[in-house]
Coordinates of C-alpha atoms in Angstrom, one line a residue:
Chain A
M1457 CA 20.6 137.8 -165.3
T1458 CA 17.4 137.9 -163.2
D1459 CA 15.9 135.4 -166.2
A1460 CA 19.0 133.2 -165.5
L1461 CA 17.2 129.4 -164.1
D1462 CA 17.8 129.0 -160.4
L1463 CA 19.1 125.0 -160.7
D1464 CA 19.8 124.9 -157.2
D1465 CA 16.3 124.7 -157.0
I1466 CA 14.7 122.9 -160.1
Q1467 CA 14.4 119.1 -159.3
A1468 CA 16.6 117.1 -161.4
G1469 CA 14.4 114.9 -163.1
A1470 CA 12.8 116.7 -165.5
L1471 CA 15.9 118.1 -167.2
H1472 CA 18.0 115.2 -166.9
E1473 CA 17.9 113.4 -169.7
R1474 CA 16.8 109.5 -168.8
P1475 CA 20.7 107.1 -169.3
S1476 CA 20.9 105.0 -171.2
P1477 CA 20.7 101.8 -169.3
Y1478 CA 18.5 103.1 -167.4
V1479 CA 16.7 101.3 -164.7
G1480 CA 13.6 103.1 -162.8
T1481 CA 10.9 102.5 -160.6
Y1482 CA 7.8 104.8 -159.6
V1483 CA 6.1 104.3 -155.7
L1484 CA 3.1 105.9 -155.3
L1485 CA 2.0 106.6 -152.2
R1486 CA -0.9 107.6 -150.0
V1487 CA -0.9 109.9 -147.6
N1488 CA -3.5 109.2 -144.6
D1489 CA -1.9 111.7 -141.5
A1490 CA -0.9 115.8 -143.5
H1491 CA 1.7 115.5 -140.6
D1492 CA 3.3 113.1 -141.1
G1493 CA 3.6 113.5 -145.0
R1494 CA 5.1 116.3 -143.7
R1495 CA 7.3 115.6 -141.8
L1496 CA 7.5 112.4 -144.7
I1497 CA 9.3 115.7 -147.8
R1498 CA 11.3 117.2 -144.9
R1499 CA 12.8 113.6 -144.5
L1500 CA 12.7 113.3 -148.4
I1501 CA 14.6 116.2 -149.3
P1502 CA 18.4 115.9 -148.8
L1503 CA 17.6 112.5 -151.1
L1504 CA 17.0 114.5 -153.3
S1505 CA 19.2 116.0 -156.4
P1506 CA 18.7 119.9 -157.8
A1507 CA 19.0 120.0 -161.1
R1508 CA 22.3 122.1 -160.9
S1509 CA 24.2 118.8 -159.3
V1510 CA 23.3 116.1 -162.0
L1511 CA 24.2 118.1 -166.0
D1512 CA 27.4 117.9 -165.7
A1513 CA 28.3 114.6 -164.5
T1514 CA 24.8 111.7 -164.4
P1515 CA 25.3 111.0 -160.8
S1516 CA 24.6 107.1 -159.6
A1517 CA 20.1 107.6 -159.2
W1518 CA 18.4 111.1 -159.1
M1519 CA 14.4 110.8 -157.2
T1520 CA 12.2 113.5 -157.9
V1521 CA 8.8 114.2 -156.0
A1522 CA 5.9 115.1 -157.0
F1523 CA 2.2 115.0 -155.6
T1524 CA -1.4 114.9 -157.4
Y1525 CA -4.1 117.5 -156.0
Q1526 CA -4.9 114.8 -153.4
G1527 CA -1.9 114.8 -152.2
L1528 CA -1.3 118.6 -151.2
Q1529 CA -4.7 119.0 -150.3
A1530 CA -3.9 115.8 -148.2
L1531 CA -0.8 117.7 -147.5
G1532 CA -3.4 120.4 -145.8
V1533 CA -2.3 123.2 -148.7
P1534 CA -3.9 125.8 -148.7
Q1535 CA -7.5 125.7 -150.9
E1536 CA -6.3 128.9 -151.9
S1537 CA -3.4 127.8 -153.6
L1538 CA -4.8 124.6 -154.9
D1539 CA -7.5 126.8 -156.4
S1540 CA -4.4 128.6 -158.3
F1541 CA -3.2 125.0 -160.6
A1542 CA -3.9 124.3 -163.8
P1543 CA -7.6 123.2 -164.6
E1544 CA -5.8 119.5 -165.8
F1545 CA -4.1 118.6 -162.3
K1546 CA -7.4 120.6 -160.3
Q1547 CA -9.5 117.5 -162.3
G1548 CA -7.3 114.8 -162.8
M1549 CA -6.4 112.5 -165.3
A1550 CA -9.6 109.5 -164.9
A1551 CA -12.0 113.3 -165.3
R1552 CA -10.2 113.8 -169.3
A1553 CA -10.7 110.5 -169.5
A1554 CA -12.9 111.6 -172.0
E1555 CA -10.9 113.9 -174.2
L1556 CA -8.5 112.5 -173.5
G1557 CA -9.1 109.3 -175.6
D1558 CA -8.9 107.2 -172.4
V1559 CA -12.2 104.9 -173.1
G1560 CA -13.6 100.9 -174.0
D1561 CA -10.5 99.3 -172.8
S1562 CA -8.1 102.7 -172.0
G1563 CA -10.7 104.0 -169.8
P1564 CA -10.8 104.1 -165.9
D1565 CA -13.6 101.7 -165.5
H1566 CA -10.2 99.2 -166.5
W1567 CA -7.2 100.7 -164.8
E1568 CA -5.1 99.5 -162.8
E1569 CA -6.1 99.5 -159.6
P1570 CA -5.1 102.3 -157.5
L1571 CA -4.1 104.5 -160.4
G1572 CA -7.2 107.3 -161.3
S1573 CA -8.2 106.8 -157.6
T1574 CA -7.8 109.6 -155.1
D1575 CA -5.8 107.4 -153.3
V1576 CA -3.1 109.0 -155.1
H1577 CA -1.3 111.5 -153.5
I1578 CA 2.5 111.0 -154.0
A1579 CA 5.0 109.8 -156.9
L1580 CA 8.7 109.1 -156.3
A1581 CA 10.4 108.5 -159.1
T1582 CA 14.2 107.7 -159.4
L1583 CA 16.2 106.7 -161.8
A1584 CA 19.5 104.8 -162.5
P1585 CA 21.9 104.2 -165.0
D1586 CA 22.1 100.8 -162.6
Q1587 CA 20.0 98.1 -160.5
A1588 CA 23.1 98.5 -157.3
S1589 CA 22.2 102.3 -157.4
L1590 CA 18.7 102.3 -157.8
D1591 CA 18.3 99.7 -155.2
E1592 CA 20.4 102.2 -152.3
L1593 CA 18.3 105.3 -153.5
V1594 CA 15.0 103.8 -153.6
E1595 CA 15.6 101.9 -150.1
R1596 CA 16.9 105.2 -148.4
A1597 CA 13.5 106.4 -149.6
R1598 CA 11.8 103.4 -148.8
R1599 CA 13.0 103.7 -144.9
A1600 CA 11.7 107.1 -144.9
Q1601 CA 8.0 106.1 -145.2
D1602 CA 8.9 103.2 -142.8
E1603 CA 8.9 105.9 -140.1
F1604 CA 5.5 107.2 -140.9
P1605 CA 2.0 104.7 -140.1
G1606 CA 0.1 107.9 -141.6
I1607 CA 2.6 106.8 -145.1
D1608 CA 1.3 104.2 -147.2
V1609 CA 3.0 102.3 -150.2
I1610 CA 0.2 101.7 -152.6
W1611 CA 1.4 100.8 -156.5
R1612 CA 4.4 100.7 -157.3
Q1613 CA 6.5 100.1 -160.9
D1614 CA 9.8 98.8 -162.4
C1615 CA 11.3 99.5 -165.0
H1616 CA 14.8 98.7 -167.4
Q1617 CA 15.8 99.1 -170.7
L1618 CA 15.4 96.2 -173.0
A1619 CA 18.3 94.2 -173.7
S1620 CA 17.9 96.2 -176.8
G1621 CA 18.1 99.0 -176.1
R1622 CA 14.5 99.9 -177.6
T1623 CA 10.6 100.0 -176.8
S1624 CA 8.9 96.9 -176.6
F1625 CA 7.3 97.6 -179.9
G1626 CA 11.9 97.1 -180.7
F1627 CA 12.2 101.3 -181.7
R1628 CA 15.4 103.3 -180.3
D1629 CA 13.2 106.0 -178.4
G1630 CA 13.7 109.4 -176.7
I1631 CA 15.5 110.5 -179.8
G1632 CA 13.0 113.9 -180.3
Q1633 CA 13.5 115.7 -177.0
P1634 CA 14.2 119.8 -177.2
A1635 CA 16.9 121.5 -175.7
V1636 CA 15.4 124.0 -172.8
E1637 CA 16.8 127.7 -172.2
G1638 CA 19.4 128.3 -169.8
V1639 CA 20.1 124.1 -168.8
G1640 CA 23.5 124.7 -171.3
T1641 CA 23.0 121.7 -173.1
A1642 CA 23.1 122.1 -177.8
P1643 CA 19.6 120.9 -179.2
T1644 CA 19.6 118.2 -181.6
N1645 CA 17.6 119.2 -183.7
P1646 CA 19.6 123.0 -185.2
G1647 CA 16.3 123.0 -187.0
E1648 CA 14.3 123.9 -183.6
P1649 CA 16.6 126.8 -181.0
P1650 CA 16.2 125.8 -177.8
I1651 CA 12.5 126.5 -176.6
K1652 CA 12.1 129.3 -173.3
A1653 CA 12.5 127.9 -169.9
G1654 CA 9.2 128.8 -169.1
E1655 CA 8.2 125.8 -171.5
I1656 CA 9.4 123.8 -169.2
V1657 CA 9.8 125.3 -165.4
L1658 CA 7.5 127.7 -163.8
G1659 CA 8.8 130.9 -163.2
Y1660 CA 10.3 132.2 -166.3
P1661 CA 9.2 133.8 -170.0
D1662 CA 7.9 131.2 -172.0
E1663 CA 7.9 131.0 -176.2
T1664 CA 4.1 133.1 -175.4
G1665 CA 6.6 136.0 -173.6
G1666 CA 4.8 135.6 -171.2
L1667 CA 5.4 134.1 -167.8
P1668 CA 3.6 130.6 -166.9
P1669 CA 0.3 130.3 -164.8
M1670 CA 1.6 129.9 -161.3
P1671 CA 0.3 128.7 -158.5
T1672 CA 0.6 130.3 -155.5
P1673 CA 1.9 130.8 -153.5
D1674 CA 5.6 131.5 -155.0
V1675 CA 7.4 129.4 -153.6
L1676 CA 5.4 126.6 -153.7
G1677 CA 5.4 127.3 -157.6
R1678 CA 8.1 128.9 -159.1
N1679 CA 11.0 126.4 -160.1
G1680 CA 8.2 123.8 -160.0
T1681 CA 6.9 121.7 -163.6
Y1682 CA 3.9 119.7 -164.3
V1683 CA 4.8 115.8 -164.8
V1684 CA 2.4 113.7 -166.3
F1685 CA 2.5 109.8 -166.2
R1686 CA 1.1 107.4 -168.1
K1687 CA 0.8 103.4 -167.8
L1688 CA 0.3 101.7 -171.5
H1689 CA 0.1 98.9 -172.0
T1690 CA 2.1 97.4 -175.4
R1691 CA 0.5 94.6 -177.4
V1692 CA 3.5 94.1 -179.3
A1693 CA 1.6 90.7 -180.6
A1694 CA -0.9 92.3 -182.6
Y1695 CA 1.0 95.0 -183.9
R1696 CA 3.6 92.3 -184.7
S1697 CA 0.8 89.9 -186.5
Y1698 CA -1.2 92.8 -188.1
L1699 CA 2.3 94.0 -190.1
R1700 CA 3.6 90.3 -190.4
E1701 CA -0.7 90.0 -191.8
Q1702 CA 0.3 93.2 -194.5
A1703 CA 3.2 92.4 -195.0
A1704 CA 4.3 90.3 -198.8
N1705 CA 7.8 89.5 -196.9
R1706 CA 9.5 90.7 -193.7
R1707 CA 11.1 94.1 -196.3
E1708 CA 7.8 94.8 -196.6
E1709 CA 6.9 93.9 -192.8
A1710 CA 10.2 96.8 -191.7
L1711 CA 9.1 99.9 -193.4
L1712 CA 5.3 99.2 -192.8
G1713 CA 7.0 99.4 -189.5
A1714 CA 9.2 102.7 -189.6
K1715 CA 6.2 104.2 -192.0
M1716 CA 3.8 103.7 -188.6
V1717 CA 6.6 105.5 -186.3
G1718 CA 8.8 108.1 -188.4
R1719 CA 11.2 106.6 -187.5
W1720 CA 13.0 102.6 -188.5
Q1721 CA 13.5 100.3 -186.0
S1722 CA 17.3 101.9 -184.9
G1723 CA 16.4 105.2 -184.4
A1724 CA 17.0 106.6 -187.9
P1725 CA 14.5 109.1 -189.3
L1726 CA 12.6 108.6 -192.4
A1727 CA 13.4 111.6 -193.6
L1728 CA 17.2 110.8 -194.1
A1729 CA 16.7 107.0 -194.6
P1730 CA 13.8 106.9 -196.1
D1731 CA 13.9 103.5 -198.5
A1732 CA 16.0 101.1 -196.0
D1733 CA 17.0 101.3 -192.0
D1734 CA 20.4 103.3 -191.3
P1735 CA 22.0 101.7 -188.1
E1736 CA 24.4 103.7 -188.2
L1737 CA 22.3 107.0 -188.1
G1738 CA 20.4 105.5 -186.1
A1739 CA 22.7 105.6 -183.5
D1740 CA 24.2 109.4 -184.1
P1741 CA 22.9 111.4 -181.6
K1742 CA 24.1 114.3 -183.4
R1743 CA 22.6 112.7 -187.3
R1744 CA 19.1 111.4 -186.4
N1745 CA 17.4 114.3 -184.8
D1746 CA 18.5 116.7 -187.8
F1747 CA 16.1 117.0 -190.3
L1748 CA 12.6 118.6 -190.7
Y1749 CA 9.8 118.2 -193.3
R1750 CA 9.8 120.8 -195.4
D1751 CA 10.8 118.6 -198.9
D1752 CA 8.6 116.0 -197.5
P1753 CA 4.3 117.7 -197.6
R1754 CA 3.1 114.9 -199.6
G1755 CA 4.4 113.2 -197.0
L1756 CA 6.0 109.9 -200.1
K1757 CA 9.4 109.9 -197.3
C1758 CA 7.8 110.0 -193.7
P1759 CA 3.8 109.8 -193.4
A1760 CA 2.1 113.1 -192.7
G1761 CA 0.1 110.6 -190.1
A1762 CA 3.1 108.8 -188.7
H1763 CA 3.9 108.6 -185.2
A1764 CA 6.9 110.9 -184.4
R1765 CA 5.7 113.1 -187.3
R1766 CA 2.4 113.9 -185.3
A1767 CA 4.1 114.0 -181.9
N1768 CA 6.5 116.5 -183.9
P1769 CA 5.2 117.9 -187.4
R1770 CA 8.5 120.5 -186.9
D1771 CA 8.0 122.7 -190.4
S1772 CA 4.7 120.3 -191.0
L1773 CA 2.3 123.2 -190.0
D1774 CA 4.3 126.5 -190.8
H1775 CA 1.4 127.6 -192.8
D1776 CA -0.9 127.0 -190.2
A1777 CA -3.4 128.7 -187.6
V1778 CA -0.5 126.7 -184.9
D1779 CA 2.7 127.4 -183.0
V1780 CA 4.7 124.7 -183.3
R1781 CA 6.7 126.1 -180.5
L1782 CA 3.8 125.8 -177.7
H1783 CA 3.2 122.2 -178.0
R1784 CA 7.2 121.4 -177.1
M1785 CA 7.4 119.1 -174.0
I1786 CA 10.4 116.4 -172.0
R1787 CA 8.7 113.0 -172.6
R1788 CA 11.1 110.6 -170.2
G1789 CA 9.4 107.2 -171.1
T1790 CA 10.8 103.9 -169.5
S1791 CA 9.7 100.7 -169.9
Y1792 CA 7.4 98.0 -168.1
G1793 CA 7.9 94.2 -168.0
T1794 CA 9.8 92.4 -169.9
A1795 CA 10.8 91.8 -174.0
L1796 CA 7.9 89.6 -176.5
P1797 CA 11.0 87.1 -177.6
D1798 CA 11.9 87.9 -181.3
G1799 CA 9.1 86.1 -184.2
V1800 CA 6.9 85.5 -181.7
L1801 CA 3.6 86.5 -182.6
D1802 CA 1.2 85.2 -180.2
D1803 CA 0.5 86.9 -177.5
D1804 CA 2.5 85.6 -174.2
G1805 CA 0.3 87.6 -171.4
V1806 CA 2.7 89.1 -170.2
D1807 CA 1.5 93.4 -169.5
R1808 CA 5.1 95.0 -170.9
G1809 CA 4.5 98.4 -171.7
I1810 CA 6.0 102.1 -170.9
I1811 CA 5.5 104.3 -168.3
F1812 CA 5.0 107.7 -170.5
V1813 CA 5.8 111.1 -168.0
F1814 CA 5.8 114.3 -169.1
A1815 CA 7.6 117.3 -167.8
G1816 CA 6.2 120.4 -168.6
A1817 CA 4.2 123.8 -167.3
H1818 CA 1.2 124.1 -168.8
P1819 CA -0.4 120.7 -169.5
G1820 CA -2.7 121.6 -171.6
R1821 CA -2.0 123.3 -174.2
Q1822 CA 1.8 120.8 -174.9
F1823 CA 0.2 117.4 -173.3
E1824 CA -2.9 117.4 -173.9
F1825 CA -2.8 119.4 -176.8
V1826 CA -0.5 116.2 -177.9
K1827 CA -3.2 113.9 -177.3
T1828 CA -6.1 114.7 -178.5
Q1829 CA -5.3 117.4 -181.1
W1830 CA -1.8 115.4 -182.8
L1831 CA -1.9 112.3 -182.1
N1832 CA -6.0 111.1 -181.2
D1833 CA -7.2 113.4 -184.1
G1834 CA -6.0 113.8 -188.3
I1835 CA -8.7 117.2 -188.8
F1836 CA -4.9 118.6 -188.5
I1837 CA -3.5 117.3 -191.9
G1838 CA -6.5 116.5 -193.3
A1839 CA -7.4 113.3 -192.1
P1840 CA -9.8 113.3 -189.9
Q1841 CA -11.1 110.3 -189.7
E1842 CA -7.1 108.8 -189.1
S1843 CA -5.4 109.0 -185.5
D1844 CA -2.0 107.9 -184.5
P1845 CA -1.4 104.2 -186.4
L1846 CA 1.2 103.1 -183.4
V1847 CA -0.7 105.3 -179.5
G1848 CA -3.3 106.4 -181.4
P1849 CA -7.1 105.1 -179.9
Q1850 CA -7.6 102.5 -182.3
D1851 CA -11.6 100.7 -182.1
G1852 CA -10.5 98.7 -185.1
S1853 CA -11.8 100.4 -187.7
G1854 CA -9.2 102.8 -188.1
T1855 CA -6.4 103.5 -191.8
F1856 CA -3.0 104.9 -191.7
T1857 CA -2.5 106.4 -195.0
V1858 CA 1.0 105.4 -196.1
P1859 CA 1.9 107.5 -199.1
R1860 CA 3.7 105.6 -202.2
H1861 CA 4.7 105.9 -205.7
P1862 CA 3.0 105.7 -207.7
I1863 CA -0.3 105.2 -205.7
R1864 CA -0.6 105.2 -201.7
R1865 CA -0.9 102.1 -199.6
R1866 CA -4.5 102.3 -197.3
L1867 CA -3.5 100.1 -194.3
R1868 CA -6.6 99.6 -192.4
D1869 CA -8.8 97.7 -189.6
I1870 CA -5.7 98.7 -187.4
P1871 CA -6.5 97.1 -183.9
P1872 CA -5.5 99.4 -181.0
F1873 CA -1.6 98.7 -180.2
V1874 CA -1.7 100.5 -176.6
V1875 CA -4.4 100.6 -173.7
T1876 CA -4.0 103.1 -170.8
R1877 CA -3.3 100.9 -167.3
G1878 CA -3.8 104.7 -165.5
G1879 CA -2.1 108.0 -165.0
E1880 CA -1.7 111.0 -162.5
Y1881 CA -1.4 114.8 -163.5
C1882 CA 1.5 115.8 -160.7
F1883 CA 3.0 118.2 -159.5
A1884 CA 7.2 118.7 -159.1
P1885 CA 7.6 121.4 -156.5
G1886 CA 10.9 123.1 -156.4
L1887 CA 13.2 122.1 -153.4
R1888 CA 11.9 125.4 -151.2
G1889 CA 8.2 124.4 -152.9
L1890 CA 8.9 121.6 -151.1
R1891 CA 10.1 123.3 -148.0
W1892 CA 6.8 125.2 -147.8
L1893 CA 4.7 121.7 -148.0
A1894 CA 7.1 120.7 -145.2
D1895 CA 6.9 123.1 -142.7
L1896 CA 3.2 123.8 -143.4
T1897 CA 0.7 123.6 -140.1
E1898 CA -2.4 123.0 -139.7
E1899 CA -2.7 127.1 -139.1
S1900 CA -1.6 127.7 -142.3
R1901 CA -5.0 126.2 -144.0
Chain B
M1145 CA -26.3 118.7 -190.1
T1146 CA -26.1 118.9 -186.8
A1147 CA -24.2 121.5 -184.5
E1148 CA -22.7 120.0 -181.5
A1149 CA -24.0 121.6 -178.2
P1150 CA -22.5 124.1 -177.9
S1151 CA -20.7 123.3 -174.8
R1152 CA -17.8 124.6 -175.5
P1153 CA -17.1 128.6 -176.6
G1154 CA -17.6 128.1 -181.5
L1155 CA -19.8 125.2 -182.3
Q1156 CA -18.5 122.9 -185.0
V1157 CA -19.8 120.6 -187.7
G1158 CA -17.1 117.8 -188.6
P1159 CA -14.0 118.8 -187.8
T1160 CA -15.0 123.0 -188.6
S1161 CA -15.5 125.8 -186.0
E1162 CA -16.9 128.9 -186.8
F1163 CA -15.3 131.5 -184.9
S1164 CA -16.8 135.1 -184.8
L1165 CA -15.3 138.2 -182.9
F1166 CA -17.2 141.7 -182.2
F1167 CA -15.4 144.7 -182.0
H1168 CA -15.8 148.2 -181.0
V1169 CA -14.1 150.5 -183.9
K1170 CA -11.7 153.0 -181.8
P1171 CA -12.9 156.7 -182.0
G1172 CA -12.6 158.6 -185.4
H1173 CA -10.5 155.2 -186.4
G1174 CA -13.2 154.1 -189.2
E1175 CA -11.6 155.5 -191.7
A1176 CA -8.2 154.2 -191.3
L1177 CA -10.1 150.8 -190.4
R1178 CA -11.5 150.9 -193.9
E1179 CA -7.7 151.9 -194.9
S1180 CA -6.4 149.0 -193.4
L1181 CA -9.0 146.8 -194.7
E1182 CA -8.5 147.6 -197.7
A1183 CA -4.9 147.0 -197.9
L1184 CA -4.8 144.1 -196.9
Q1185 CA -8.2 143.3 -199.2
A1186 CA -4.5 144.0 -202.0
A1187 CA -2.0 142.1 -200.3
P1188 CA -1.1 139.0 -201.9
G1189 CA -3.3 135.5 -201.2
Y1190 CA -6.1 138.1 -199.8
R1191 CA -6.9 139.3 -203.6
P1192 CA -9.7 138.3 -205.0
G1193 CA -9.2 134.8 -206.6
D1194 CA -6.2 134.6 -204.9
Y1195 CA -7.4 131.4 -202.7
D1196 CA -3.8 131.4 -201.0
L1197 CA -4.4 132.6 -196.6
P1198 CA -1.4 132.6 -194.9
I1199 CA -3.5 130.7 -192.9
G1200 CA -4.1 126.6 -194.4
T1201 CA -6.5 125.8 -191.8
I1202 CA -9.4 128.4 -192.2
H1203 CA -11.9 128.4 -195.1
E1204 CA -12.7 131.8 -195.1
A1205 CA -13.4 134.7 -193.1
R1206 CA -14.2 138.0 -193.0
F1207 CA -14.3 141.6 -192.1
V1208 CA -17.5 143.6 -191.6
P1209 CA -17.9 147.4 -190.5
F1210 CA -21.0 148.0 -189.6
D1211 CA -23.3 151.2 -187.2
N1212 CA -21.4 153.2 -189.2
D1213 CA -17.6 152.3 -189.0
T1214 CA -18.0 152.2 -185.3
R1215 CA -18.4 147.8 -185.0
L1216 CA -15.6 145.1 -186.9
L1217 CA -17.4 142.0 -186.9
F1218 CA -14.6 139.2 -187.6
A1219 CA -16.3 135.9 -188.9
T1220 CA -14.2 132.9 -190.1
S1221 CA -14.1 129.2 -190.2
F1222 CA -11.2 126.6 -189.3
D1223 CA -10.0 123.3 -188.6
G1224 CA -10.5 122.3 -184.9
S1225 CA -11.3 123.1 -182.2
W1226 CA -11.6 127.0 -181.0
D1227 CA -10.3 125.8 -177.9
A1228 CA -7.3 123.9 -178.4
Y1229 CA -6.6 126.3 -181.0
M1230 CA -7.1 129.8 -179.0
L1231 CA -3.7 130.4 -177.7
D1232 CA -2.3 129.4 -181.1
F1233 CA -4.8 131.8 -182.9
A1234 CA -3.4 134.4 -180.4
S1235 CA 0.1 133.6 -181.3
K1236 CA 0.5 133.6 -184.6
P1237 CA -2.7 134.9 -186.7
L1238 CA -3.1 137.8 -184.8
K1239 CA -0.5 139.1 -185.6
L1240 CA -1.3 139.0 -189.4
F1241 CA -3.4 141.3 -188.2
D1242 CA -2.2 143.4 -186.9
A1243 CA -2.4 146.6 -188.4
I1244 CA -6.3 145.8 -188.4
F1245 CA -6.6 145.6 -185.3
Q1246 CA -5.0 148.8 -183.8
N1247 CA -7.9 150.6 -184.3
V1248 CA -10.0 148.3 -181.9
E1249 CA -10.1 148.9 -178.4
G1250 CA -8.8 146.3 -176.2
Y1251 CA -5.5 145.4 -178.5
D1252 CA -3.7 148.3 -177.5
G1253 CA -0.7 146.9 -175.1
L1254 CA -1.0 143.8 -175.1
P1255 CA 1.8 142.8 -173.0
D1256 CA 1.0 139.0 -172.5
L1257 CA -0.7 135.8 -174.3
E1258 CA -2.9 136.2 -171.6
A1259 CA -3.8 140.2 -172.4
V1260 CA -4.0 139.1 -176.0
K1261 CA -6.9 135.3 -175.1
D1262 CA -8.8 138.2 -173.0
F1263 CA -8.9 140.5 -175.5
I1264 CA -10.4 137.6 -177.6
R1265 CA -12.8 136.3 -175.2
S1266 CA -14.1 139.7 -174.8
A1267 CA -15.0 139.7 -178.4
Q1268 CA -15.8 136.0 -179.2
L1269 CA -19.4 135.3 -179.4
T1270 CA -21.3 131.9 -180.2
A1271 CA -23.1 131.2 -182.6
G1272 CA -26.4 131.1 -182.6
G1273 CA -26.8 128.4 -185.8
Y1274 CA -23.4 126.4 -187.6
S1275 CA -24.2 124.5 -191.0
R1276 CA -22.2 123.5 -193.0
N1277 CA -22.2 122.6 -196.8
Y1278 CA -19.7 120.3 -196.8
G1279 CA -17.6 118.5 -194.7
G1280 CA -14.4 118.5 -195.4
T1281 CA -11.0 120.1 -193.8
V1282 CA -9.5 122.6 -196.2
K1283 CA -6.8 120.3 -196.7
E1284 CA -9.1 117.8 -197.5
I1285 CA -10.9 120.3 -200.0
R1286 CA -7.5 121.4 -202.1
K1287 CA -7.0 117.9 -202.4
A1288 CA -10.4 116.5 -203.8
E1289 CA -9.6 119.8 -206.4
R1290 CA -6.8 119.1 -207.6
V1291 CA -8.2 114.7 -208.2
N1292 CA -10.8 116.7 -209.8
K1293 CA -8.3 118.8 -212.4
A1294 CA -6.7 115.7 -213.0
F1295 CA -9.7 113.8 -213.2
Q1296 CA -11.4 116.7 -216.2
Q1297 CA -7.8 117.0 -218.6
V1298 CA -8.0 112.4 -218.8
L1299 CA -11.4 113.3 -219.6
D1300 CA -9.9 115.9 -222.5
D1301 CA -7.9 112.7 -223.7
P1302 CA -9.2 111.4 -226.6
E1303 CA -8.8 107.3 -225.1
A1304 CA -10.1 108.0 -221.8
A1305 CA -14.1 106.7 -222.3
E1306 CA -11.7 103.5 -223.6
L1307 CA -9.2 102.9 -220.3
L1308 CA -12.2 104.1 -218.0
Q1309 CA -14.0 101.3 -219.7
A1310 CA -11.8 98.7 -217.1
P1311 CA -14.6 97.6 -214.4
A1312 CA -11.8 98.8 -211.6
L1313 CA -12.2 102.2 -213.0
A1314 CA -16.3 102.5 -212.6
P1315 CA -16.5 104.5 -209.6
L1316 CA -14.8 107.2 -212.2
L1317 CA -16.5 106.0 -215.5
A1318 CA -20.1 107.2 -212.8
E1319 CA -18.4 110.3 -212.3
A1320 CA -17.8 110.8 -216.4
S1321 CA -20.9 111.7 -217.8
D1322 CA -20.9 115.6 -217.0

């Protein structure tokens, strides 16, 4: 079969689930010398895992290597090839800030250095189920980096799953992932057949029936995927305080929190557990993603504006001019920072949040579409003034409508709970693409 | 009403964008085009008074043959930005109008979405002016219609006049006299 996924060439990160528990390290490198950059890639390739090696058994640790536009340029990739990449990738995330709603405190002026700068060239993301395995692989990569004076480590972010197994806001996450055709993982939502491989990996047919636009040369583009990472600071104390102010008691507090997310903290979806949390359901991978919204058009169980229903509206938009399958994505978010202890409502000043990671073949119609049309905007649900109550670019005056019998509840003056600290668009080539990069010569420019 | 500067294709007013496509009818297909338009007009949802277009974010849509049926205009207003939704439009609504577009040039053999996008791009023209008389999305307008219908039912109840005296209902009472 010509369309079979080349699992021996695709990097593992995009297709392999985040383990639980997990630890992770993200490192950003600047390439001051193209020759050193290419030699570093050659040294890193043996440390990488092809997708096939991780699909059957979780390995001890795996690393993904990705490049920014500036990074490819710094390595000496010919201009003709650079020009062939997706426009969002070429512009970079800082240039897309206004479009993405990264304004005010989330604006590039306030980003953590060096995020958003032209110094960010290579991104290394390493994930493992345990600290020792992570340390070993990160250390091997570090020794490789240290060999080359033309390479600078300019940023490092360590991540780990919180003891609760949940995000800093207290929710189980990473549940609603699409299954990808050809990978062999069964969908957790039987109502959503696996998406075409070309939605995630370049070089294969996508949901439109065609091939995704692929960077040239073929050897660089094929089996690659775009990776978007964002460091998102979560204002947990502000979030808890807001819910406390709006709720008459703890039960209502939990309910409003669930209405904003679309799931209870356990992961149990409102669509299946509308009235009270059901921890058993939340812990059951076979049931917690097995639902649609067709019996809840008014959002009495799960509000149309809830975070999870916005990010993946499932069948909610079947009668609109939108094809939901064109806007699915792989997410590999991990938590950074310590948990704010239970019950604390005052900000302790600790930086905590999520390293959001997207993998997909179409940064524009996947990541940017979902962010701008579904999370930041409310036109599609008939509420143009509302944005995502949890992660939307709130300015303190926003509302969130919670349908309810007999009278809907409307939360007002929602403060921003998530602040963008920076991020970048990257490209993770297949292993052959990496070898091609390593073999570039000055003459190839 | 002010429209956004035409920095992108399709002017937007509030949440709604205008969208106009100008096609060339294939030679000799004028009659077939008329027939396909009549068939569409007779289909459920499109019949006058049905108010139930299969795409729930389109305010209205029209097909206008002109220049002796050698040209065809498709004009609509829809909720969202033309930029963001073009792929979706190409993927879904276009297929609903397949029988019509069969009669226009450039529609044959659209092998993939890139070809479909090119087909739409080559036919799309941005309005020189675009104004609207209401700001709501289709979903909001439908909700407003349902609410008004319910309100009129309430007003038809003999007890309405007394009940609407409650202070909390003052905004409704203000709308009750005509």
